[in-house]
Structure formats: C-alpha cells, structure tokens
Coordinates of C-alpha atoms in Angstrom, one line a residue:
Chain A
M243 CA 101.2 46.4 60.6
I244 CA 101.1 50.2 60.5
V245 CA 97.6 50.0 62.1
L246 CA 98.9 47.9 65.0
T247 CA 101.7 50.4 65.6
I248 CA 99.1 53.2 65.8
V249 CA 97.0 51.2 68.3
A250 CA 100.1 50.7 70.5
C251 CA 100.8 54.4 70.4
V252 CA 97.3 55.3 71.4
C253 CA 97.6 52.8 74.2
L254 CA 100.8 54.3 75.6
A255 CA 99.5 57.8 75.0
Q256 CA 96.7 57.0 77.4
G257 CA 99.2 56.0 80.0
Q258 CA 98.3 52.3 79.9
E259 CA 100.7 49.4 80.4
P260 CA 101.7 47.5 77.2
T261 CA 98.9 45.1 76.5
K262 CA 98.9 41.9 78.6
S263 CA 97.6 38.7 77.1
I264 CA 93.9 38.1 77.7
A265 CA 94.9 35.1 79.9
E266 CA 96.9 37.4 82.1
R267 CA 94.2 40.0 82.3
L268 CA 92.0 37.2 83.6
G269 CA 94.5 36.4 86.2
Y270 CA 95.9 33.2 84.7
P271 CA 99.5 32.4 83.8
K272 CA 100.4 33.4 80.2
D273 CA 100.8 29.7 79.3
A274 CA 97.4 28.6 80.7
K275 CA 95.2 26.8 78.2
L276 CA 91.7 28.3 78.6
L277 CA 88.7 27.1 76.6
I278 CA 85.2 28.3 76.2
V279 CA 82.9 25.5 74.8
H280 CA 80.2 27.5 73.1
A281 CA 77.0 26.3 71.6
D282 CA 75.4 28.6 69.0
D283 CA 71.8 29.0 67.8
L284 CA 69.8 28.6 71.0
G285 CA 66.2 29.5 70.4
M286 CA 66.3 28.3 66.8
A287 CA 64.4 25.1 67.4
H288 CA 63.2 22.9 70.3
S289 CA 65.8 20.3 69.4
V290 CA 68.6 22.9 69.7
N291 CA 67.3 24.1 73.1
V292 CA 66.9 20.6 74.5
A293 CA 70.3 19.3 73.3
T294 CA 72.1 22.4 74.5
I295 CA 70.5 22.4 78.0
K296 CA 71.4 18.7 78.3
A297 CA 75.0 19.5 77.3
F298 CA 75.1 22.3 79.8
E299 CA 74.2 19.8 82.5
T300 CA 77.3 17.8 81.8
G301 CA 79.4 20.9 82.6
L302 CA 81.5 20.2 79.4
V303 CA 79.6 22.8 77.3
N304 CA 79.7 25.9 79.4
S305 CA 78.5 28.8 77.2
G306 CA 76.0 29.5 74.5
S307 CA 74.2 32.3 72.6
I308 CA 70.6 32.9 71.9
M309 CA 68.9 33.9 68.6
V310 CA 66.3 36.5 69.8
P311 CA 64.2 36.5 66.6
C312 CA 63.7 32.8 66.6
P313 CA 60.5 30.9 67.4
W314 CA 61.7 29.0 70.4
L315 CA 63.2 32.0 72.2
S316 CA 60.6 31.9 75.0
E317 CA 61.7 28.3 75.9
I318 CA 65.4 29.2 76.3
A319 CA 64.5 32.5 78.0
A320 CA 62.6 30.5 80.6
F321 CA 65.8 28.4 81.1
A322 CA 67.9 31.6 81.4
R323 CA 65.6 33.0 84.1
T324 CA 65.8 29.9 86.2
N325 CA 69.5 29.4 85.5
P326 CA 71.1 32.8 86.0
Q327 CA 74.5 31.2 86.5
A328 CA 74.4 30.0 82.9
D329 CA 76.8 31.8 80.5
L330 CA 74.3 32.9 77.9
G331 CA 75.0 35.6 75.3
L332 CA 73.1 36.8 72.3
H333 CA 73.7 35.4 68.8
L334 CA 72.6 38.6 67.1
T335 CA 70.7 37.5 64.1
L336 CA 70.3 39.1 60.7
T337 CA 69.9 36.0 58.5
S338 CA 67.3 33.2 58.2
E339 CA 69.2 30.5 56.4
W340 CA 66.9 27.5 56.3
T341 CA 64.2 27.3 53.7
A342 CA 61.4 25.4 55.6
L343 CA 61.8 27.2 59.0
R344 CA 62.1 31.0 58.8
W345 CA 62.2 34.1 61.0
G346 CA 62.3 37.9 60.7
P347 CA 63.2 41.0 62.7
V348 CA 62.3 42.0 66.3
S349 CA 61.9 45.6 65.0
S350 CA 58.9 46.7 63.1
K351 CA 59.4 45.5 59.6
D352 CA 58.9 48.9 57.9
R353 CA 61.8 50.3 59.9
V354 CA 64.3 47.6 58.9
T355 CA 63.4 47.0 55.2
S356 CA 67.0 46.7 54.2
L357 CA 67.4 43.6 56.3
L358 CA 64.4 41.7 54.7
D359 CA 63.8 39.5 51.7
K360 CA 60.7 39.8 49.6
D361 CA 58.8 37.6 52.0
G362 CA 59.6 39.7 55.0
Y363 CA 62.1 37.3 56.5
F364 CA 65.8 38.0 57.1
R365 CA 67.9 37.0 54.0
L366 CA 69.2 33.5 53.5
T367 CA 73.0 34.3 53.5
E368 CA 75.3 36.6 55.4
T369 CA 76.7 38.0 52.2
E370 CA 73.3 39.0 50.9
A371 CA 72.5 40.4 54.3
A372 CA 75.7 42.4 54.6
K373 CA 75.4 43.7 51.0
N374 CA 71.9 45.1 51.5
A375 CA 72.0 46.1 55.2
D376 CA 71.6 49.8 56.1
P377 CA 73.9 50.2 59.1
K378 CA 71.4 52.4 60.9
Q379 CA 68.8 49.7 60.5
V380 CA 71.3 47.1 61.7
E381 CA 71.9 49.2 64.8
M382 CA 68.2 49.5 65.5
E383 CA 67.6 45.8 65.0
I384 CA 70.5 44.5 67.1
T385 CA 69.6 47.0 69.9
A386 CA 66.0 45.7 69.7
Q387 CA 67.2 42.1 70.1
I388 CA 69.2 43.0 73.2
E389 CA 66.3 44.9 74.7
K390 CA 63.9 42.1 74.0
A391 CA 66.2 39.5 75.5
R392 CA 66.5 41.7 78.7
A393 CA 62.8 42.2 78.8
L394 CA 62.4 38.4 78.8
G395 CA 64.8 38.1 81.8
I396 CA 67.9 37.1 79.9
Q397 CA 71.1 38.8 81.2
P398 CA 73.4 38.4 78.3
T399 CA 77.1 37.8 79.1
H400 CA 78.4 38.4 75.6
L401 CA 77.4 39.1 72.0
D402 CA 78.2 37.3 68.8
S403 CA 76.8 37.3 65.3
H404 CA 74.9 34.5 63.6
M405 CA 76.7 33.4 60.5
G406 CA 79.2 36.2 61.0
T407 CA 77.1 38.8 59.3
L408 CA 78.3 41.6 61.5
Y409 CA 81.9 40.8 60.6
Q410 CA 81.3 41.0 56.9
N411 CA 82.6 44.6 56.6
K412 CA 84.1 47.3 58.7
E413 CA 80.9 49.4 58.8
L414 CA 78.8 46.6 60.2
F415 CA 81.5 45.6 62.7
E416 CA 81.7 49.2 63.9
V417 CA 78.0 49.2 64.5
F418 CA 78.3 45.9 66.4
L419 CA 81.2 47.1 68.5
R420 CA 79.4 50.4 69.3
V421 CA 76.3 48.5 70.5
A422 CA 78.5 46.0 72.5
R423 CA 80.5 48.8 74.2
S424 CA 77.3 50.8 75.1
N425 CA 76.0 47.6 76.7
K426 CA 79.4 46.8 78.3
L427 CA 79.4 43.4 76.8
P428 CA 82.3 41.5 75.2
V429 CA 82.0 40.4 71.6
R430 CA 83.3 37.3 69.9
V431 CA 86.5 38.6 68.3
A432 CA 89.7 36.7 68.1
R433 CA 93.2 38.0 67.6
A434 CA 93.7 35.2 65.1
W435 CA 91.1 36.8 62.8
F436 CA 93.2 39.9 62.3
T437 CA 94.8 38.5 59.2
R438 CA 91.6 37.6 57.5
A439 CA 89.6 40.7 58.5
D440 CA 92.2 43.4 58.4
F441 CA 89.8 46.2 59.6
L442 CA 89.6 44.6 63.0
P443 CA 92.8 46.0 64.7
S444 CA 92.0 49.5 63.5
V445 CA 88.6 49.4 65.1
L446 CA 89.4 47.6 68.4
R447 CA 90.7 49.6 71.4
P448 CA 93.2 48.2 73.8
D449 CA 90.6 48.0 76.5
D450 CA 88.3 45.9 74.4
V451 CA 88.1 42.3 75.5
Y452 CA 88.8 39.7 72.9
I453 CA 90.1 36.2 72.8
D454 CA 93.1 34.6 71.1
R455 CA 91.4 32.3 68.7
T456 CA 88.3 30.4 67.8
L457 CA 88.0 26.8 66.7
D458 CA 85.2 25.3 64.6
I459 CA 84.7 22.3 62.5
N460 CA 84.0 22.6 58.8
P461 CA 82.3 20.6 56.0
S462 CA 85.6 19.1 54.8
V463 CA 85.7 16.9 57.9
A464 CA 84.0 13.5 57.2
P465 CA 81.4 12.4 59.7
N466 CA 83.5 9.5 60.8
E467 CA 86.4 11.8 61.5
W468 CA 84.4 14.1 63.8
G469 CA 85.9 12.9 67.1
K470 CA 89.4 12.7 65.7
F471 CA 89.2 16.3 64.3
Y472 CA 88.2 17.7 67.7
S473 CA 90.5 15.5 69.7
D474 CA 93.5 16.4 67.6
E475 CA 92.7 20.1 67.9
I476 CA 92.3 19.9 71.6
R477 CA 95.6 18.0 72.0
K478 CA 97.4 20.7 70.2
L479 CA 95.6 23.6 71.8
E480 CA 97.8 26.6 72.3
P481 CA 98.0 28.6 75.5
G482 CA 95.6 31.6 75.8
V483 CA 91.9 31.8 75.4
T484 CA 90.3 29.6 72.7
E485 CA 86.5 29.4 72.0
V486 CA 85.4 26.2 70.3
I487 CA 82.2 27.1 68.5
I488 CA 79.8 24.2 68.2
H489 CA 76.2 23.6 67.1
L490 CA 74.1 21.2 69.2
A491 CA 70.8 19.6 68.4
H492 CA 69.4 16.1 68.2
D493 CA 69.2 14.3 64.9
D494 CA 65.4 14.2 65.2
A495 CA 62.4 14.9 62.9
E496 CA 62.3 18.7 63.7
M497 CA 66.0 19.3 62.9
Q498 CA 65.9 17.0 59.9
G499 CA 62.9 19.0 58.7
A500 CA 64.6 22.3 59.3
T501 CA 67.9 21.4 57.6
S502 CA 66.7 18.9 55.0
D503 CA 68.2 20.7 52.0
H504 CA 71.4 21.7 53.9
P505 CA 73.4 18.9 55.5
N506 CA 76.2 21.3 56.5
W507 CA 75.4 22.4 60.1
G508 CA 72.4 20.1 59.7
A509 CA 70.7 17.6 62.1
A510 CA 73.3 14.9 61.9
W511 CA 76.1 17.4 62.2
R512 CA 74.6 18.8 65.3
Q513 CA 74.1 15.4 66.8
R514 CA 77.7 14.6 66.2
D515 CA 78.7 17.8 68.0
F516 CA 76.4 16.9 70.9
D517 CA 77.8 13.3 71.1
F518 CA 81.4 14.5 71.1
F519 CA 81.1 17.4 73.5
T520 CA 79.1 15.5 76.1
S521 CA 81.4 12.5 76.0
D522 CA 83.7 11.1 78.7
S523 CA 86.5 11.1 76.1
F524 CA 86.1 14.9 75.8
R525 CA 86.2 15.2 79.6
K526 CA 89.4 13.1 79.7
L527 CA 91.0 15.2 76.9
L528 CA 90.4 18.4 78.9
Q529 CA 92.0 16.8 82.0
E530 CA 94.9 15.1 80.2
N531 CA 95.8 18.4 78.4
N532 CA 95.4 20.6 81.4
I533 CA 92.7 22.7 79.8
K534 CA 90.6 24.9 82.0
L535 CA 87.1 25.9 80.9
I536 CA 86.3 29.6 81.3
T537 CA 83.2 31.7 80.4
W538 CA 82.3 34.9 78.7
K539 CA 81.0 36.1 82.0
E540 CA 84.6 36.1 83.3
L541 CA 85.8 37.9 80.2
G542 CA 83.0 40.5 80.6
K543 CA 84.2 41.4 84.1
L544 CA 87.3 42.9 82.5
I545 CA 85.1 45.6 80.9
K546 CA 85.1 48.8 82.9
Chain B
M3 CA 13.7 35.9 64.2
I4 CA 12.9 39.5 63.0
V5 CA 16.4 39.6 61.5
L6 CA 15.8 36.4 59.6
T7 CA 12.6 37.8 58.2
I8 CA 14.4 40.8 57.0
V9 CA 17.0 38.7 55.3
A10 CA 14.3 36.7 53.5
C11 CA 12.7 39.9 52.3
V12 CA 16.0 41.2 51.0
C13 CA 16.4 37.9 49.3
L14 CA 13.1 37.9 47.6
A15 CA 13.4 41.6 46.8
Q16 CA 16.5 40.8 44.8
G17 CA 14.4 38.3 42.9
Q18 CA 16.2 35.2 44.3
E19 CA 14.6 31.9 45.0
P20 CA 13.9 31.1 48.6
T21 CA 17.2 29.8 50.1
K22 CA 18.2 26.3 49.1
S23 CA 20.2 24.2 51.4
I24 CA 23.9 24.4 50.9
A25 CA 23.9 20.7 49.8
E26 CA 21.4 21.6 47.1
R27 CA 23.4 24.6 46.0
L28 CA 26.3 22.3 45.5
G29 CA 24.1 20.0 43.3
Y30 CA 23.6 17.2 45.8
P31 CA 20.3 15.9 47.1
K32 CA 19.0 17.6 50.2
D33 CA 19.5 14.5 52.3
A34 CA 23.1 13.9 51.2
K35 CA 25.6 13.6 54.0
L36 CA 28.6 15.7 53.0
L37 CA 31.7 16.0 55.1
I38 CA 34.9 18.1 55.0
V39 CA 37.7 16.6 57.1
H40 CA 39.7 19.6 57.9
A41 CA 43.1 19.9 59.6
D42 CA 43.9 23.2 61.3
D43 CA 47.2 24.8 62.2
L44 CA 49.4 24.0 59.2
G45 CA 52.6 25.9 59.4
M46 CA 52.7 25.9 63.2
A47 CA 55.3 23.2 63.5
H48 CA 57.2 20.7 61.4
S49 CA 55.3 17.9 63.2
V50 CA 52.0 19.4 62.2
N51 CA 53.0 19.8 58.5
V52 CA 54.4 16.3 58.2
A53 CA 51.4 14.6 59.9
T54 CA 48.9 16.6 57.8
I55 CA 50.6 16.0 54.5
K56 CA 50.7 12.3 55.4
A57 CA 47.0 12.4 56.2
F58 CA 46.2 14.1 52.9
E59 CA 47.9 11.3 51.2
T60 CA 45.3 8.8 52.6
G61 CA 42.5 10.9 51.0
L62 CA 40.7 10.7 54.2
V63 CA 41.7 14.1 55.4
N64 CA 40.9 16.4 52.5
S65 CA 41.2 20.0 53.6
G66 CA 43.3 22.2 55.9
S67 CA 44.2 25.7 56.7
I68 CA 47.5 27.5 57.1
M69 CA 48.8 29.8 59.8
V70 CA 50.7 32.4 57.8
P71 CA 52.6 34.0 60.8
C72 CA 54.0 30.7 61.9
P73 CA 57.7 29.6 61.6
W74 CA 57.1 26.6 59.3
L75 CA 54.9 28.5 56.8
S76 CA 57.6 28.1 54.1
E77 CA 57.5 24.3 54.3
I78 CA 53.7 24.1 53.8
A79 CA 53.8 26.8 51.1
A80 CA 56.2 24.6 49.2
F81 CA 53.7 21.7 49.5
A82 CA 50.9 24.0 48.3
R83 CA 52.9 25.1 45.3
T84 CA 53.6 21.5 44.2
N85 CA 50.1 20.3 45.1
P86 CA 47.7 22.9 43.7
Q87 CA 44.8 20.4 43.9
A88 CA 45.1 20.4 47.7
D89 CA 42.2 22.2 49.5
L90 CA 44.2 24.6 51.5
G91 CA 42.8 27.7 53.2
L92 CA 44.2 30.2 55.6
H93 CA 43.8 29.8 59.3
L94 CA 43.9 33.6 60.0
T95 CA 46.0 34.0 63.1
L96 CA 45.8 36.7 65.8
T97 CA 46.9 34.6 68.8
S98 CA 50.1 32.8 69.8
E99 CA 48.9 30.3 72.5
W100 CA 51.9 28.2 73.4
T101 CA 54.5 29.5 75.9
A102 CA 57.6 27.9 74.5
L103 CA 57.0 28.5 70.8
R104 CA 55.7 31.9 69.7
W105 CA 54.9 34.0 66.7
G106 CA 53.8 37.5 65.8
P107 CA 52.3 39.5 63.0
V108 CA 53.0 39.6 59.3
S109 CA 52.4 43.4 59.3
S110 CA 54.9 45.9 60.7
K111 CA 54.6 45.7 64.5
D112 CA 54.1 49.4 65.1
R113 CA 51.1 49.3 62.8
V114 CA 49.3 46.6 64.7
T115 CA 50.2 47.4 68.3
S116 CA 46.7 46.5 69.5
L117 CA 47.3 42.9 68.5
L118 CA 50.6 42.4 70.4
D119 CA 51.5 41.5 73.9
K120 CA 54.4 43.2 75.8
D121 CA 56.9 40.9 74.1
G122 CA 55.8 41.7 70.5
Y123 CA 54.0 38.4 70.0
F124 CA 50.3 37.8 69.4
R125 CA 48.4 37.4 72.7
L126 CA 47.9 34.0 74.3
T127 CA 44.2 33.8 74.2
E128 CA 41.4 34.6 71.8
T129 CA 39.5 36.6 74.5
E130 CA 42.5 38.8 75.3
A131 CA 43.1 39.2 71.5
A132 CA 39.5 40.2 70.8
K133 CA 39.3 42.5 73.8
N134 CA 42.3 44.5 72.8
A135 CA 42.1 44.4 69.0
D136 CA 41.5 47.5 67.0
P137 CA 39.4 46.3 64.1
K138 CA 41.3 48.4 61.6
Q139 CA 44.5 46.8 62.6
V140 CA 42.8 43.4 62.4
E141 CA 41.8 44.2 58.9
M142 CA 45.3 45.2 58.0
E143 CA 46.9 42.1 59.5
I144 CA 44.5 39.5 58.0
T145 CA 44.8 41.2 54.6
A146 CA 48.6 41.0 55.0
Q147 CA 48.4 37.3 55.8
I148 CA 46.3 36.7 52.7
E149 CA 48.7 38.7 50.6
K150 CA 51.7 36.9 52.0
A151 CA 50.2 33.5 51.4
R152 CA 49.5 34.5 47.8
A153 CA 53.0 35.8 47.3
L154 CA 54.3 32.5 48.5
G155 CA 52.2 30.7 45.9
I156 CA 49.4 29.5 48.1
Q157 CA 46.0 29.9 46.4
P158 CA 43.6 29.8 49.4
T159 CA 40.3 28.1 48.9
H160 CA 38.8 29.3 52.2
L161 CA 39.4 31.3 55.4
D162 CA 38.9 30.5 59.0
S163 CA 40.1 31.9 62.3
H164 CA 42.7 30.4 64.6
M165 CA 41.1 29.9 68.0
G166 CA 38.0 31.6 66.7
T167 CA 39.3 35.1 67.5
L168 CA 37.4 36.6 64.6
Y169 CA 34.1 35.2 65.8
Q170 CA 34.5 36.7 69.3
N171 CA 32.3 39.7 68.5
K172 CA 30.3 41.2 65.7
E173 CA 32.8 44.0 64.9
L174 CA 35.6 41.5 64.3
F175 CA 33.3 39.1 62.4
E176 CA 32.3 42.0 60.1
V177 CA 35.9 42.7 59.4
F178 CA 36.5 39.0 58.7
L179 CA 33.5 38.8 56.4
R180 CA 34.4 42.0 54.5
V181 CA 37.9 40.7 53.8
A182 CA 36.6 37.3 52.8
R183 CA 34.0 38.8 50.4
S184 CA 36.6 41.1 48.8
N185 CA 38.7 38.0 48.2
K186 CA 35.7 36.0 47.1
L187 CA 36.6 33.3 49.6
P188 CA 34.2 31.3 51.8
V189 CA 34.6 31.5 55.6
R190 CA 34.1 28.8 58.1
V191 CA 30.6 29.7 59.4
A192 CA 27.9 27.1 60.3
R193 CA 24.2 27.6 60.5
A194 CA 24.3 25.6 63.8
W195 CA 26.4 28.5 65.3
F196 CA 23.6 31.0 65.0
T197 CA 22.2 30.2 68.4
R198 CA 25.5 30.8 70.2
A199 CA 26.6 33.8 68.2
D200 CA 23.4 35.7 67.6
F201 CA 25.0 38.4 65.5
L202 CA 25.8 36.0 62.7
P203 CA 22.4 35.9 60.9
S204 CA 22.3 39.7 60.8
V205 CA 25.7 40.0 59.2
L206 CA 25.5 37.2 56.7
R207 CA 23.8 37.7 53.3
P208 CA 21.8 35.0 51.5
D209 CA 24.6 34.8 48.9
D210 CA 27.2 34.1 51.5
V211 CA 28.4 30.5 51.5
Y212 CA 28.3 28.7 54.8
I213 CA 27.9 25.2 56.0
D214 CA 25.4 23.5 58.2
R215 CA 27.5 22.5 61.2
T216 CA 31.0 21.8 62.5
L217 CA 32.1 18.9 64.6
D218 CA 35.1 18.9 66.9
I219 CA 36.2 16.9 69.9
N220 CA 36.8 18.6 73.2
P221 CA 38.8 18.1 76.4
S222 CA 35.9 16.2 78.1
V223 CA 36.5 13.2 75.9
A224 CA 39.0 10.8 77.6
P225 CA 41.9 9.7 75.4
N226 CA 40.7 6.1 75.3
E227 CA 37.3 7.2 74.1
W228 CA 38.7 9.2 71.1
G229 CA 37.8 6.7 68.4
K230 CA 34.4 6.0 70.0
F231 CA 33.5 9.7 70.1
Y232 CA 34.3 10.3 66.5
S233 CA 32.7 7.0 65.4
D234 CA 29.5 7.8 67.2
E235 CA 29.4 11.3 65.7
I236 CA 30.0 10.0 62.2
R237 CA 27.3 7.3 62.6
K238 CA 24.7 9.9 63.6
L239 CA 25.9 12.5 61.0
E240 CA 22.9 14.5 59.8
P241 CA 22.3 15.4 56.1
G242 CA 23.9 18.6 54.8
V243 CA 27.4 19.9 55.0
T244 CA 29.4 19.1 58.1
E245 CA 33.0 20.1 58.7
V246 CA 34.9 18.0 61.2
I247 CA 37.7 20.2 62.6
I248 CA 40.8 18.2 63.6
H249 CA 44.3 18.9 64.7
L250 CA 47.1 16.7 63.4
A251 CA 50.6 16.2 64.5
H252 CA 52.9 13.5 65.7
D253 CA 53.4 13.0 69.4
D254 CA 57.1 13.7 69.0
A255 CA 59.7 15.8 70.8
E256 CA 58.9 19.0 68.9
M257 CA 55.2 18.9 69.6
Q258 CA 55.7 17.8 73.2
G259 CA 58.0 20.8 73.6
A260 CA 55.5 23.2 72.1
T261 CA 52.5 21.9 74.1
S262 CA 54.2 20.8 77.3
D263 CA 52.1 23.0 79.6
H264 CA 48.9 22.5 77.7
P265 CA 47.7 18.9 77.1
N266 CA 44.5 20.1 75.5
W267 CA 45.2 20.2 71.7
G268 CA 48.6 19.0 72.7
A269 CA 51.0 16.5 71.1
A270 CA 49.2 13.3 72.2
W271 CA 45.8 14.8 71.3
R272 CA 47.0 15.5 67.8
Q273 CA 48.5 12.0 67.4
R274 CA 45.2 10.5 68.4
D275 CA 43.4 12.7 65.8
F276 CA 46.0 11.6 63.2
D277 CA 45.6 7.9 64.2
F278 CA 41.8 8.0 63.9
F279 CA 41.4 10.0 60.7
T280 CA 44.0 8.0 58.8
S281 CA 42.6 4.7 59.9
D282 CA 40.8 2.0 57.9
S283 CA 38.0 2.1 60.4
F284 CA 37.3 5.8 59.6
R285 CA 37.4 4.9 55.9
K286 CA 34.8 2.1 56.5
L287 CA 32.6 4.4 58.6
L288 CA 32.5 6.8 55.7
Q289 CA 31.5 4.0 53.3
E290 CA 29.0 2.4 55.7
N291 CA 27.2 5.6 56.4
N292 CA 27.2 6.8 52.8
I293 CA 29.2 9.9 53.6
K294 CA 30.8 11.9 50.8
L295 CA 33.8 14.0 51.3
I296 CA 33.6 17.5 49.8
T297 CA 36.0 20.4 49.9
W298 CA 36.0 24.2 50.5
K299 CA 37.1 24.6 46.9
E300 CA 33.7 23.2 45.8
L301 CA 31.9 25.6 48.2
G302 CA 34.0 28.5 47.0
K303 CA 32.7 28.0 43.4
L304 CA 29.3 29.1 44.6
I305 CA 30.6 32.6 45.3
K306 CA 30.0 34.9 42.3

C-alpha cells in the first residue's frame, strides 16, 4: 500500500494526470469489456504452429507469442513475415520443460551457463531456472532472442515469459522490464497480479502499459468441464482489459510424443483449447456479452 | 594405385597378413552375404524416432544413427539407455537441411562460427557446410556431439556423417577419422567409394574397419517402384558387407511439416522406406537370398 502511494506521488510529481484505466488510455469507455485471446508457445512444435495459425484464421484467437529458441521457430517466422498484421509477440524462453523434446539458448552456451542444465538445455522448471539464473546472463539471452526474432523478420508487438520465469523474483522482473522498455514493447503484466507478486507495483512506472487481469485454465478443471469453465469466465468478464492465455495444438502424434509424461498443458489439453476458442459458441459468447477483442499492438501504441 | 601399393608395404612391414576381406575378418566365409539395415536421422523428429523404434522391433532394421544436435535427441537417448543391445551410432551432424525445423551446434556458438549460418543454425547443405568449415571447429563440434551422447547414456557403436559432410574433402575426412580412431569406433566407409573419393585409400590404414559397399535409394526411383528397386538390389546383393542406408518416419503431420518444401527424403519417402523394410516380403527376400544381418557393433569389435 505504501508502495502504491509512492508511485502515485512520483506520477503527480512528474506533472501527469492521475492514472486512467488502461481501457480509457486505449480510447474505450471505462466499462468496456476488452479481451486479448492469446496463444502461447508458438515455435515449440509443428502441431502448435499449425493449430495456432488455423485459430488465427477464425479471427477468434487474435494474438500469440513465439519461443525463439524452439526448433520450429523458422516455420512461424515465415508466417510472421507473410502476415505482418498478425499480433505476434515473443514468449521469452528460459526453460525447456518436456523430457523428450528439448531446446537451449540462442546465446553462445558458454556465456549463459547459469541458464543451462547438465545437458546444455534450459532447465526443466521455472523455479530451478530462476534460482540459478545470473541476471546479466538472462539479460544477454532475452536480448539475443529479441534480436534473432527481428533478424528473421518478426516484428514483435509484445513480450511475455514462458512459464513465468521472468516473474519469479524482482531481480529477474527488473531485467525483463528494462529490456522491454529499451525495445519499447509492452510486457504481459496484470494489475490483478500485484497481490501475488508484491514487487510489481514498486518496479512499474505509471507510463508502463499493463492490463487489468489474465485468465487461464488450470489442471483442476476436468476435461469435460473445459467449455463450461471458459464460458462461465467469459460471461462474468469484468470491464477493462483481460488476456485469456491459451495453449493451442492438435492432439496428434507429435504433441502426444512431446507431452507424454506431462498431461497438464499436454496434447489433449491443447486440442480442447483449440476446439473451444475456434468454436461458434465462443464467437456467440463474445457477441452476447458485448466483448471486444483487442491486441497487444494497440496496447504497444501507448508506449512513447 | 601407387597409394595402395604403399599401404600394402606398410601392412607387410608391420608383419601383418595380406588384408583379409571384412567378411573374413568377422569370421564369415568370403562369399557370405552380410547386410546392415541402417536407419539414419534418429533424434531429428518424433516421427523418425517412433518409426525407427517400431522397425527395430521387427528385427529387420537392425542399426541406426542418432543426430545429437536435434530436438528429439532426449527421446531416442531414453530408448538407447533402456535398450543397450540396440546397434546405435552417431550421425554426426553439421547441416540443418529443412527450412521449417532447424538445429544448431552442441558446442558454444561463438567457438564454432564457421559452421553456422546467419541465423545461428547449421548450414542448409553439405557443400556450403564443407566449404566454410574450419577443421578445428569441426573437430571440436563432433567431439562435443560424441561426449554429449555418452553423457546421455548412449554408447555409440559407430559413426557416420549426416548428408556426408565429413566426406566432402580430405581435410574433413581426416578430422572424422582421427576422432573415430581416438574413440575406437568404426566409421561408415565403403571400399566401393574409393573410386569417387580418391583420397580415401590414402587416409585409411589397413587396420581401419570399413565395409564393402553401401546401398541407398535415390530420387530417380518413382514411388511405385520403391519395393521393386530394393527387391532387385537385394536379389543381386554381392558377397561381403553391404550397408543399406534408409530413412524411416511416418508420413504424418510432423514429417510433412518438416519436409514440405523438399519431397526427396521427405515424409512420404520415409513412410515408403518404413513400409518396405518392415514387410514380410523383405524378410522373405533375406531368407531366400541367404543374407545374414550383421551390426556395426560386430564390426567395432575388430578395432584394437
């Protein structure tokens, strides 16, 4: 609470207006229900790329982020080059969580040793990654991922962090934010997270662009409750900017192989997300609840 | 010819017998028809791994080699650990030939810059790779691939070279041979290649282990002639050690995605190889033509 007061003082000291809601800054009424339907993990696998591109074509999934270190980056980069209107950010990656399919850094390995496991891949979990990561090496690696994406013709509209590694502690988040600001890109941060990551308000500046809340499904939802969970959440969507974070792929041999020992966020999970978010019932829900889809590209335009 | 004479002199000077055929060195009659049925590219994709493992189970495909830099290495390494009897070598990799699915070195990138394209991957073709490769960096990288394979519990029985990059010139082949000898592993070399790579006899020593010939299909064979090509070749197989080099995968979404712009050695090609080499008709051909399957493991035992 003290922290928030300080932020407000800084804001007024710089002669700015008291902070408007993000919806208002975008030019919408304060009570507008604005939604980004965002697919993570592009580049991870062919199945992910194909399903996400197909979902983009419906217009119902309207944003996504790319894992630069992953084997199928080139395929999604080709899509980005021929679809410059697509709202594609970078899913900055410091973990390699599957056991059959693995990846490592864009940087030279000997310069980012703190990020690697004994086999030279990124570590399996975000907690291990954050515990061992040297912030300078993190900055080098995420900068390298942004540079590589740009070299391949991707013009990222936003940044987020695969498995949330860059939100694991204040030091990593400061690196993340510094890199994002120097690239004039918005990062996935939600006001609703301030209670569970109390360092966030102290690090953010009033001119940073962040949204109100994120929404994602979790392993406690039974497969046959998938549509009900999302439908209920969409019906009770609050005004402001919400990002629903989804994971798309087909339940095919490749994804089953990649995720065989890890059903959460696995092949069937991703197929269920695909089925719901490309469905007519999702389209109707958006209409019936007066929900407007917006993109990170629009949010990024607020950055000066 | 002069070179061969010198080799013979060295051989006799060291008090060895005049060179026996490789079949005889293995303890078989000189006229035995010995065959290695060898699947390349393990680790490249899930589809390749799954198809090859299934083919191994038939007993008709009895050898294979692994691409250490590839994304699905961990999956095939797990198979190698639980199947130590499997005849698995390393398909030393210095190229990344597909455009949607790519990979790079095991070594730190800044130590093997001559092997990389502008995006930090291995180059697309073996000629580009060979033309640009610094032999010292090649030695570092292939040594790193062997060390990584061993660290993951793979006990390689032999070495070969993806897309033949290490046979492109004498200098690279010398590096390859030096690394193979220091690891006491046989390399894929065939006496029948001596006419098309004339540096081979001058570099090989009489105690090196190499086979008589290799057999592989090529893009001039029409898809509906696949079985006929292999059947004809098997019927006319000459005595000695032959390695038939095949490429297995399923014609599924992942392989179609990887090879979409490159039908040669593509998804349908690999499915045809899988279908033929796991078939009862191939099994019958082996029996009818009195062909015995042998492995690189047996060949490797000849190395002192």
